[in-house]
GROMACS .gro file of C-alpha atoms in nm:
model
  284
    1MET     CA    1  -1.098  -0.250   5.172
    2SER     CA    2  -1.244  -0.578   5.056
    3LYS     CA    3  -1.079  -0.796   4.795
    4LYS     CA    4  -1.365  -0.721   4.553
    5ALA     CA    5  -1.317  -0.347   4.600
    6TRP     CA    6  -0.943  -0.385   4.534
    7LEU     CA    7  -1.018  -0.568   4.211
    8TYR     CA    8  -1.255  -0.290   4.102
    9LEU     CA    9  -0.992  -0.026   4.183
   10ILE     CA   10  -0.715  -0.210   4.000
   11SER     CA   11  -0.940  -0.261   3.699
   12PHE     CA   12  -1.035   0.108   3.698
   13LEU     CA   13  -0.672   0.222   3.723
   14THR     CA   14  -0.573  -0.019   3.446
   15VAL     CA   15  -0.839   0.123   3.215
   16ILE     CA   16  -0.725   0.479   3.297
   17ALA     CA   17  -0.363   0.384   3.225
   18ILE     CA   18  -0.455   0.227   2.890
   19LEU     CA   19  -0.665   0.527   2.788
   20SER     CA   20  -0.385   0.766   2.890
   21TRP     CA   21  -0.138   0.565   2.684
   22LEU     CA   22  -0.369   0.574   2.382
   23VAL     CA   23  -0.404   0.950   2.413
   24VAL     CA   24  -0.027   1.000   2.442
   25ILE     CA   25   0.059   0.789   2.136
   26SER     CA   26  -0.217   0.962   1.940
   27LEU     CA   27  -0.101   1.315   2.015
   28PRO     CA   28  -0.035   1.515   1.697
   29LYS     CA   29   0.327   1.506   1.579
   30PRO     CA   30   0.491   1.851   1.544
   31ASN     CA   31   0.697   1.758   1.238
   32LEU     CA   32   0.567   1.756   0.883
   33ARG     CA   33   0.494   1.408   0.750
   34VAL     CA   34   0.429   1.318   0.387
   35ILE     CA   35   0.257   0.979   0.385
   36ALA     CA   36   0.201   0.791   0.061
   37CYS     CA   37  -0.078   0.565   0.178
   38ASP     CA   38  -0.079   0.203   0.069
   39VAL     CA   39  -0.415   0.204  -0.108
   40GLY     CA   40  -0.338  -0.044  -0.385
   41GLN     CA   41  -0.327   0.062  -0.750
   42GLY     CA   42  -0.396   0.430  -0.696
   43ASP     CA   43  -0.287   0.745  -0.516
   44ALA     CA   44  -0.359   0.890  -0.173
   45ILE     CA   45  -0.107   1.120  -0.005
   46LEU     CA   46  -0.170   1.238   0.350
   47ILE     CA   47   0.026   1.540   0.471
   48THR     CA   48   0.020   1.607   0.845
   49LYS     CA   49   0.172   1.866   1.077
   50ALA     CA   50   0.056   1.890   1.438
   51ASP     CA   51  -0.325   1.895   1.416
   52LEU     CA   52  -0.330   1.988   1.045
   53GLN     CA   53  -0.416   1.732   0.776
   54ILE     CA   54  -0.417   1.769   0.398
   55LEU     CA   55  -0.518   1.477   0.177
   56VAL     CA   56  -0.421   1.464  -0.190
   57ASP     CA   57  -0.644   1.208  -0.366
   58GLY     CA   58  -0.814   0.909  -0.207
   59GLY     CA   59  -0.716   0.597  -0.398
   60PRO     CA   60  -0.938   0.335  -0.566
   61GLY     CA   61  -1.134   0.212  -0.265
   62ASN     CA   62  -1.178   0.249   0.109
   63LYS     CA   63  -0.821   0.174   0.221
   64VAL     CA   64  -0.759   0.546   0.259
   65ILE     CA   65  -0.984   0.545   0.567
   66SER     CA   66  -0.751   0.296   0.736
   67CYS     CA   67  -0.455   0.515   0.647
   68LEU     CA   68  -0.621   0.821   0.799
   69SER     CA   69  -0.694   0.622   1.114
   70ARG     CA   70  -0.328   0.522   1.144
   71TYR     CA   71  -0.190   0.876   1.129
   72MET     CA   72  -0.463   1.103   1.266
   73PRO     CA   73  -0.557   1.126   1.635
   74PHE     CA   74  -0.871   0.923   1.696
   75TRP     CA   75  -1.055   1.231   1.824
   76ASP     CA   76  -0.968   1.446   1.521
   77ARG     CA   77  -1.243   1.415   1.259
   78THR     CA   78  -1.152   1.723   1.054
   79ILE     CA   79  -0.935   1.735   0.743
   80GLU     CA   80  -0.835   2.090   0.660
   81ALA     CA   81  -0.800   2.034   0.285
   82VAL     CA   82  -0.877   1.757   0.038
   83VAL     CA   83  -0.727   1.786  -0.310
   84SER     CA   84  -0.871   1.588  -0.600
   85THR     CA   85  -0.601   1.606  -0.867
   86HIS     CA   86  -0.829   1.464  -1.139
   87PRO     CA   87  -1.151   1.259  -1.163
   88ASP     CA   88  -1.011   0.912  -1.241
   89ALA     CA   89  -1.148   0.639  -1.013
   90ASP     CA   90  -0.807   0.524  -0.886
   91HIS     CA   91  -0.761   0.869  -0.732
   92SER     CA   92  -1.114   0.976  -0.641
   93THR     CA   93  -1.312   0.670  -0.526
   94GLY     CA   94  -1.180   0.677  -0.170
   95LEU     CA   95  -1.271   1.043  -0.133
   96VAL     CA   96  -1.638   0.947  -0.121
   97GLN     CA   97  -1.582   0.768   0.211
   98VAL     CA   98  -1.356   1.048   0.332
   99PHE     CA   99  -1.643   1.295   0.299
  100ARG     CA  100  -1.879   1.048   0.466
  101ASN     CA  101  -1.649   0.991   0.764
  102TYR     CA  102  -1.474   1.326   0.815
  103SER     CA  103  -1.551   1.695   0.813
  104VAL     CA  104  -1.359   1.861   0.528
  105THR     CA  105  -1.286   2.235   0.543
  106HIS     CA  106  -1.161   2.295   0.188
  107PHE     CA  107  -1.206   2.090  -0.130
  108VAL     CA  108  -0.949   2.175  -0.398
  109THR     CA  109  -0.995   2.059  -0.756
  110THR     CA  110  -1.021   2.182  -1.116
  111GLU     CA  111  -1.318   2.230  -1.344
  112ILE     CA  112  -1.236   1.911  -1.536
  113ASN     CA  113  -1.535   1.681  -1.505
  114ARG     CA  114  -1.603   1.313  -1.570
  115GLU     CA  115  -1.958   1.183  -1.560
  116THR     CA  116  -1.889   0.848  -1.397
  117ASP     CA  117  -2.091   0.700  -1.112
  118VAL     CA  118  -1.797   0.743  -0.876
  119TYR     CA  119  -1.724   1.104  -0.959
  120SER     CA  120  -2.093   1.195  -0.962
  121THR     CA  121  -2.124   1.044  -0.613
  122LEU     CA  122  -1.819   1.237  -0.497
  123LYS     CA  123  -1.962   1.565  -0.627
  124LYS     CA  124  -2.286   1.490  -0.443
  125GLU     CA  125  -2.100   1.425  -0.115
  126VAL     CA  126  -1.896   1.744  -0.157
  127GLY     CA  127  -2.209   1.944  -0.233
  128GLU     CA  128  -2.384   1.816   0.078
  129SER     CA  129  -2.082   1.887   0.300
  130LYS     CA  130  -1.977   2.222   0.446
  131ALA     CA  131  -1.650   2.222   0.251
  132GLN     CA  132  -1.550   2.538   0.068
  133ILE     CA  133  -1.485   2.445  -0.297
  134HIS     CA  134  -1.181   2.598  -0.465
  135PHE     CA  135  -1.114   2.549  -0.837
  136VAL     CA  136  -0.742   2.611  -0.882
  137GLU     CA  137  -0.531   2.709  -1.180
  138LYS     CA  138  -0.162   2.738  -1.253
  139GLY     CA  139   0.003   3.025  -1.067
  140GLU     CA  140  -0.195   3.004  -0.744
  141ARG     CA  141  -0.034   2.947  -0.405
  142LEU     CA  142  -0.222   2.768  -0.128
  143ILE     CA  143  -0.095   2.796   0.229
  144TYR     CA  144  -0.199   2.574   0.519
  145GLY     CA  145  -0.023   2.597   0.853
  146GLY     CA  146   0.302   2.729   0.710
  147ILE     CA  147   0.307   2.471   0.429
  148TYR     CA  148   0.281   2.618   0.082
  149PHE     CA  149   0.152   2.453  -0.233
  150ASP     CA  150   0.232   2.622  -0.563
  151VAL     CA  151  -0.004   2.509  -0.839
  152LEU     CA  152   0.211   2.440  -1.147
  153HIS     CA  153  -0.053   2.277  -1.365
  154PRO     CA  154  -0.308   2.285  -1.523
  155GLY     CA  155  -0.361   2.628  -1.672
  156GLN     CA  156  -0.702   2.749  -1.773
  157ILE     CA  157  -0.927   2.462  -1.881
  158PRO     CA  158  -1.026   2.514  -2.247
  159PRO     CA  159  -1.395   2.582  -2.313
  160ALA     CA  160  -1.577   2.267  -2.418
  161SER     CA  161  -1.912   2.098  -2.406
  162GLU     CA  162  -1.976   1.828  -2.147
  163THR     CA  163  -1.947   1.569  -2.426
  164GLU     CA  164  -1.609   1.702  -2.533
  165ARG     CA  165  -1.483   1.721  -2.177
  166ALA     CA  166  -1.584   1.360  -2.118
  167SER     CA  167  -1.337   1.258  -2.389
  168PHE     CA  168  -1.047   1.462  -2.246
  169LYS     CA  169  -0.745   1.267  -2.129
  170THR     CA  170  -0.788   1.369  -1.770
  171ASN     CA  171  -0.442   1.247  -1.665
  172ASN     CA  172  -0.284   1.546  -1.836
  173TYR     CA  173  -0.517   1.784  -1.653
  174SER     CA  174  -0.399   1.656  -1.314
  175ILE     CA  175  -0.322   1.918  -1.053
  176VAL     CA  176   0.056   1.937  -1.013
  177MET     CA  177   0.185   2.111  -0.700
  178LYS     CA  178   0.520   2.203  -0.558
  179MET     CA  179   0.499   2.175  -0.181
  180GLY     CA  180   0.739   2.351   0.052
  181TYR     CA  181   0.806   2.361   0.425
  182GLY     CA  182   1.132   2.521   0.537
  183ASP     CA  183   1.413   2.355   0.342
  184PHE     CA  184   1.198   2.055   0.248
  185ASP     CA  185   1.021   2.054  -0.087
  186ALA     CA  186   0.827   1.803  -0.293
  187LEU     CA  187   0.669   1.771  -0.635
  188LEU     CA  188   0.324   1.609  -0.637
  189THR     CA  189   0.238   1.508  -0.993
  190GLY     CA  190  -0.094   1.325  -1.012
  191ASP     CA  191  -0.108   1.116  -1.330
  192ILE     CA  192   0.060   1.353  -1.576
  193GLU     CA  193   0.225   1.203  -1.882
  194ASP     CA  194   0.562   1.278  -2.036
  195LYS     CA  195   0.460   1.580  -2.245
  196VAL     CA  196   0.329   1.754  -1.933
  197SER     CA  197   0.637   1.638  -1.741
  198ASP     CA  198   0.847   1.820  -2.002
  199LEU     CA  199   0.622   2.125  -1.976
  200ILE     CA  200   0.667   2.138  -1.598
  201ALA     CA  201   1.045   2.110  -1.640
  202ASP     CA  202   1.048   2.393  -1.895
  203THR     CA  203   0.815   2.638  -1.723
  204SER     CA  204   0.837   2.583  -1.345
  205ASN     CA  205   1.098   2.622  -1.074
  206VAL     CA  206   1.137   2.258  -0.971
  207ASN     CA  207   1.516   2.239  -0.953
  208ASN     CA  208   1.679   2.009  -0.697
  209LEU     CA  209   1.382   1.906  -0.484
  210VAL     CA  210   1.390   1.655  -0.200
  211TYR     CA  211   1.081   1.448  -0.287
  212LEU     CA  212   0.920   1.339  -0.612
  213LYS     CA  213   0.587   1.162  -0.636
  214VAL     CA  214   0.654   0.965  -0.954
  215PRO     CA  215   0.377   1.039  -1.205
  216HIS     CA  216   0.110   0.784  -1.299
  217HIS     CA  217   0.225   0.498  -1.076
  218GLY     CA  218   0.556   0.465  -1.262
  219SER     CA  219   0.403   0.414  -1.606
  220LYS     CA  220   0.631   0.426  -1.909
  221ASN     CA  221   0.477   0.749  -2.040
  222GLY     CA  222   0.473   0.939  -1.710
  223LEU     CA  223   0.812   1.059  -1.587
  224SER     CA  224   1.029   1.220  -1.853
  225GLN     CA  225   1.408   1.236  -1.848
  226LYS     CA  226   1.385   1.615  -1.872
  227LEU     CA  227   1.173   1.645  -1.556
  228LEU     CA  228   1.394   1.403  -1.366
  229ASP     CA  229   1.707   1.596  -1.467
  230GLU     CA  230   1.545   1.916  -1.343
  231VAL     CA  231   1.408   1.786  -1.014
  232ARG     CA  232   1.702   1.561  -0.920
  233PRO     CA  233   1.504   1.419  -0.627
  234GLN     CA  234   1.670   1.259  -0.329
  235VAL     CA  235   1.373   1.028  -0.284
  236ALA     CA  236   1.118   0.912  -0.543
  237VAL     CA  237   0.793   0.756  -0.424
  238ILE     CA  238   0.583   0.528  -0.645
  239SER     CA  239   0.227   0.462  -0.534
  240LEU     CA  240   0.086   0.141  -0.679
  241GLY     CA  241  -0.049  -0.206  -0.614
  242LYS     CA  242  -0.090  -0.529  -0.803
  243ASN     CA  243  -0.184  -0.436  -1.160
  244SER     CA  244  -0.199  -0.551  -1.521
  245PHE     CA  245  -0.056  -0.228  -1.666
  246GLY     CA  246   0.311  -0.307  -1.618
  247HIS     CA  247   0.354  -0.044  -1.346
  248PRO     CA  248   0.618   0.050  -1.256
  249HIS     CA  249   0.781   0.025  -1.597
  250GLU     CA  250   1.138  -0.101  -1.605
  251GLU     CA  251   1.249   0.204  -1.805
  252VAL     CA  252   1.124   0.438  -1.532
  253LEU     CA  253   1.297   0.232  -1.263
  254LYS     CA  254   1.616   0.246  -1.469
  255LEU     CA  255   1.587   0.624  -1.506
  256LEU     CA  256   1.550   0.663  -1.130
  257SER     CA  257   1.829   0.417  -1.049
  258ASN     CA  258   2.069   0.595  -1.285
  259SER     CA  259   1.993   0.926  -1.113
  260ASP     CA  260   2.106   0.793  -0.775
  261THR     CA  261   1.759   0.849  -0.630
  262LYS     CA  262   1.624   0.640  -0.343
  263ILE     CA  263   1.314   0.459  -0.473
  264LEU     CA  264   1.030   0.379  -0.232
  265ARG     CA  265   0.725   0.179  -0.344
  266THR     CA  266   0.397   0.131  -0.161
  267ASP     CA  267   0.351  -0.215  -0.315
  268GLN     CA  268   0.674  -0.327  -0.147
  269ILE     CA  269   0.682  -0.153   0.191
  270GLY     CA  270   0.326  -0.033   0.250
  271ASP     CA  271   0.278   0.326   0.365
  272VAL     CA  272   0.578   0.540   0.273
  273VAL     CA  273   0.636   0.798   0.546
  274VAL     CA  274   0.885   1.081   0.498
  275GLU     CA  275   0.920   1.319   0.794
  276THR     CA  276   1.089   1.657   0.824
  277ASN     CA  277   1.139   1.933   1.079
  278GLY     CA  278   1.190   2.181   0.797
  279SER     CA  279   1.568   2.148   0.805
  280THR     CA  280   1.646   1.778   0.780
  281TRP     CA  281   1.431   1.490   0.661
  282TRP     CA  282   1.422   1.116   0.717
  283ILE     CA  283   1.227   0.804   0.624
  284LYS     CA  284   1.019   0.654   0.904
   0.00000   0.00000   0.00000
């Protein structure tokens, strides 16, 4: 074999080896992962298990696409469920690009509406997709691949005109879900404020959970002492970026510190990845 032929063969085998390596490292992970994506001042939580992906909110821009690329196999272009907890731009803007770049099987939201350019664009993208739209209410249970999501809030949306709904404080109509997989459980809170935090503590079974997504980026009026005392989380995740709102508020950080909870912040460590096999859990 000539020297040139050897070079071609070596080059070919090298390419095959690199491609094989890329496939191996991209293979779906069998454990459940809860990934608070570093999307800046906003929320995007990716939940993965094997070839199943569930995305809760999309953050304020396009960074969520980079997060999906980091944790989904490059050949997998389907997200089984996308949840929009409420219409605010820091949670919904990134979902526009998600629908433009991925096939979404289920779109989960509420009937709360906000006539902004961003949310109108998102509704258009959802409408043009093949996603099944599911408006949820308190009391429903969603199940995907052995992972359950109990909807704890909101209840029935009160009747109102479009003008009245536009003035609603949408934070307090955020979808709140208790997620469970084996012995691992988590409370996903959207942007609820303290009065809804108290309501969740009083009316829902959220005692002694592993994981708490701290409401509203750690704002002063988000997490209540009552909810924290009920949940008693082992790990509390705050999703935020550089901001002028004073997030996370020192009082919230003090509450969490006094509860002996491990605090993880996306503005400090980037993506926050918690993994579990259903029995034990660990931070990646």
